[in-house]
Amino acid sequence: MASKPRQKILILDFGAQYNQLIARRVRDSKVYSEIVPYNIDAAKIKKAKPKGLILSGGPSSVRLKNSPFPDPKVFKLGIPILGICYGMQLMGYMLDGVVKSTRKKEFGKTELWVDQADPLFKGLNPNLICWMSHGDKIASLPPGFETYAHTLHSKIASIGDPSRKLYGVQFHPEVFHTPWGIDLIKNFLYDVCECKPSWTPANFIDLAISDIKRMVGNKKVICGLSGGVDSSVTATLVHRAVGKQLTCIYVDHGFMRRGETEQVRETFENHFKMNLVCVDASERFFKKLAGVTDPERKRKIIGEEFIRVFEEEAGKLGKIGFLAQGTLYPDVIESESHTGATNVKIKSHHNVGGLPEKMRLKLIEPLRYIFKDEVRHVAGQVELPPHIVYRQPFPGPGLAIRIIGDVTPKRVKILQEADAIIIEEIFKAGLSREVWQYFGVLPLIRSVGVMGDERTYEYPIVVRAVTSEDAMTCDWARLPHKVLERISNRVVNEVKGINRCVFDITSKPPGTIEWE
Ligand code: XMP
């Protein structure tokens, strides 16, 4: 179950790396959007009653036989369509125009001249800079179409047939480098599709709560709460819908950051008055991990043990009807890759993902169709405290994958203390919003130092701080030297067991954000 508003735009996914951005830009324009497979049946589209369709870009060429083509009937549904890059070429090719290879590929920032403003370029400058990335072009228009814009190498850079409400652009209006692109998208949404800008977090909340109420009836719901923004918002929405029928389970595996468990208790039990089961399972986890140093084995063991503890606690609650989970839209898009792309597994990610199959519970996933920053908006609206709304991502296996080698209570304590100092100093410097993640890593090596005339032989702490948009890639954060200096001084002086501080300056790729 997941809440969806009535008025929506469907984006047919032809495999472009920018597809999530298209969905984002549409939602930034306050219109709900969803990404669907490129070969979705026209009949299915008709049933969904979207106000408009967007055909995304993609790496293929319409001139190749095995390229992805949509159901040809989509052009006959009478629903407005905007084709972007490959999407426009599809429109040109499938409606009897001519598509040819460009002799010169257009890539990157390109100057664009508008030949006719209405409707896509209405209110925009007649001479614009856009972002291009294509090797094919429409060489002659399909019958009924006219040209709206051109560039130096593409005579036809935007097309349209107002009688059928079919439009196309050769460039990418969704990318950051085409800053006015959102205005073009708004022209399509508001003028061509006649959408109203009404998608906001507030109406999402009302919709989600009434859906949850209807679905749950008088049954019981459980929710795995980690203290992160996704599970916190999920729990809060379900709690608003069904109150005490919800029980949240928080498993402390012993690898949480300093003070985290107390904060979760304070917010959900004391403040929101939710039914909360806090399980201190640290002893079990430490036992299972004793002597384990391989990162993947650590992840697997923690994941499996987590499910076991969760199941045991859930079993004590009697008959349960539903499991609430904080699955987000990017996770859904990733796991439903529409063009068959496969990714090499770098790390097994662990959250409560394995639970539903094991427990055979019906799922409630109110955030299934929303993005991370939309979740943060919703979190603010349901009055979660700022430390949860803006909490940095924290991996399911916790500090265990930031401790290289053996994970012992003593080493966890050292890392918790050092990590707390790093977090505090980044906060004090006012950098907590611009740095994506900031934390400490405890390596297995030791080095010699000198403290008050005494020789020391202790662990170093590694400071990891990165900037990122989505954790898929990252750069190391250029922390001011003053902040690094304070962190280094404090960590070495205040944390017993640390005698050196180093700063990780690796981007992703080739590094990853976490060390294991
Ligand atoms: P990497 O280390 O792969 O991390 O660059 C990318 C992002 O994912 C987070 N991460 C996890 N999140 N369960 C999670 O829920 C996990 O097992 C896990 N491992 C890594 C990491 O903190 C970063 O934000």
PDB file of C-alpha atoms and ligand atoms in Angstrom, residues 299 347-351 393-397 401-402 436-437 471 508 512-516, ligand 1:
ATOM      1  CA  ARG A 299      27.130  -7.396   7.276  1.00  0.00           C
ATOM      2  CA  LYS A 347      28.295  -4.301  -0.525  1.00  0.00           C
ATOM      3  CA  SER A 348      25.252  -6.093   0.824  1.00  0.00           C
ATOM      4  CA  HIS A 349      23.138  -3.337   2.278  1.00  0.00           C
ATOM      5  CA  HIS A 350      21.303  -4.230   5.376  1.00  0.00           C
ATOM      6  CA  ASN A 351      18.160  -2.644   6.676  1.00  0.00           C
ATOM      7  CA  PRO A 393      22.384   8.602   6.774  1.00  0.00           C
ATOM      8  CA  PHE A 394      23.540   5.837   9.093  1.00  0.00           C
ATOM      9  CA  PRO A 395      24.110   2.280   7.830  1.00  0.00           C
ATOM     10  CA  GLY A 396      22.023  -0.590   9.212  1.00  0.00           C
ATOM     11  CA  PRO A 397      25.097  -2.453  10.598  1.00  0.00           C
ATOM     12  CA  ILE A 401      31.347  -1.500   9.591  1.00  0.00           C
ATOM     13  CA  ARG A 402      33.352   1.527  10.682  1.00  0.00           C
ATOM     14  CA  TRP A 436      26.312  14.822   3.611  1.00  0.00           C
ATOM     15  CA  GLN A 437      27.940  12.453   6.109  1.00  0.00           C
ATOM     16  CA  ALA A 471      25.326   8.742  -1.931  1.00  0.00           C
ATOM     17  CA  LYS A 508      33.541   7.874  -4.553  1.00  0.00           C
ATOM     18  CA  THR A 512      33.057   4.189  -1.018  1.00  0.00           C
ATOM     19  CA  ILE A 513      31.589   6.312   1.748  1.00  0.00           C
ATOM     20  CA  GLU A 514      31.798   3.641   4.422  1.00  0.00           C
ATOM     21  CA  TRP A 515      35.083   1.816   4.925  1.00  0.00           C
ATOM     22  CA  GLU A 516      33.537  -1.670   4.919  1.00  0.00           C
TER      23      GLU A 516
HETATM   24  P1  XMP B   1      28.819   3.265   0.423  1.00  0.00           P
HETATM   25  O1  XMP B   1      29.709   2.907   1.565  1.00  0.00           O
HETATM   26  O2  XMP B   1      28.350   2.066  -0.356  1.00  0.00           O
HETATM   27  O3  XMP B   1      27.495   3.865   1.084  1.00  0.00           O
HETATM   28  O4  XMP B   1      29.387   4.347  -0.441  1.00  0.00           O
HETATM   29  C1  XMP B   1      26.496   4.548   0.381  1.00  0.00           C
HETATM   30  C2  XMP B   1      25.454   5.029   1.384  1.00  0.00           C
HETATM   31  O5  XMP B   1      24.759   3.921   1.943  1.00  0.00           O
HETATM   32  C3  XMP B   1      24.910   3.911   3.353  1.00  0.00           C
HETATM   33  N1  XMP B   1      25.024   2.507   3.736  1.00  0.00           N
HETATM   34  C4  XMP B   1      24.003   1.771   4.219  1.00  0.00           C
HETATM   35  N2  XMP B   1      22.728   2.098   4.496  1.00  0.00           N
HETATM   36  N3  XMP B   1      22.335  -0.110   5.229  1.00  0.00           N
HETATM   37  C5  XMP B   1      21.893   1.140   5.012  1.00  0.00           C
HETATM   38  O6  XMP B   1      20.716   1.414   5.276  1.00  0.00           O
HETATM   39  C6  XMP B   1      23.604  -0.502   4.971  1.00  0.00           C
HETATM   40  O7  XMP B   1      23.970  -1.645   5.183  1.00  0.00           O
HETATM   41  C7  XMP B   1      24.481   0.484   4.440  1.00  0.00           C
HETATM   42  N4  XMP B   1      25.771   0.465   4.076  1.00  0.00           N
HETATM   43  C8  XMP B   1      26.097   1.718   3.631  1.00  0.00           C
HETATM   44  C9  XMP B   1      26.153   4.719   3.624  1.00  0.00           C
HETATM   45  O8  XMP B   1      26.173   5.245   4.936  1.00  0.00           O
HETATM   46  C10 XMP B   1      26.048   5.775   2.558  1.00  0.00           C
HETATM   47  O9  XMP B   1      25.140   6.794   2.909  1.00  0.00           O
END
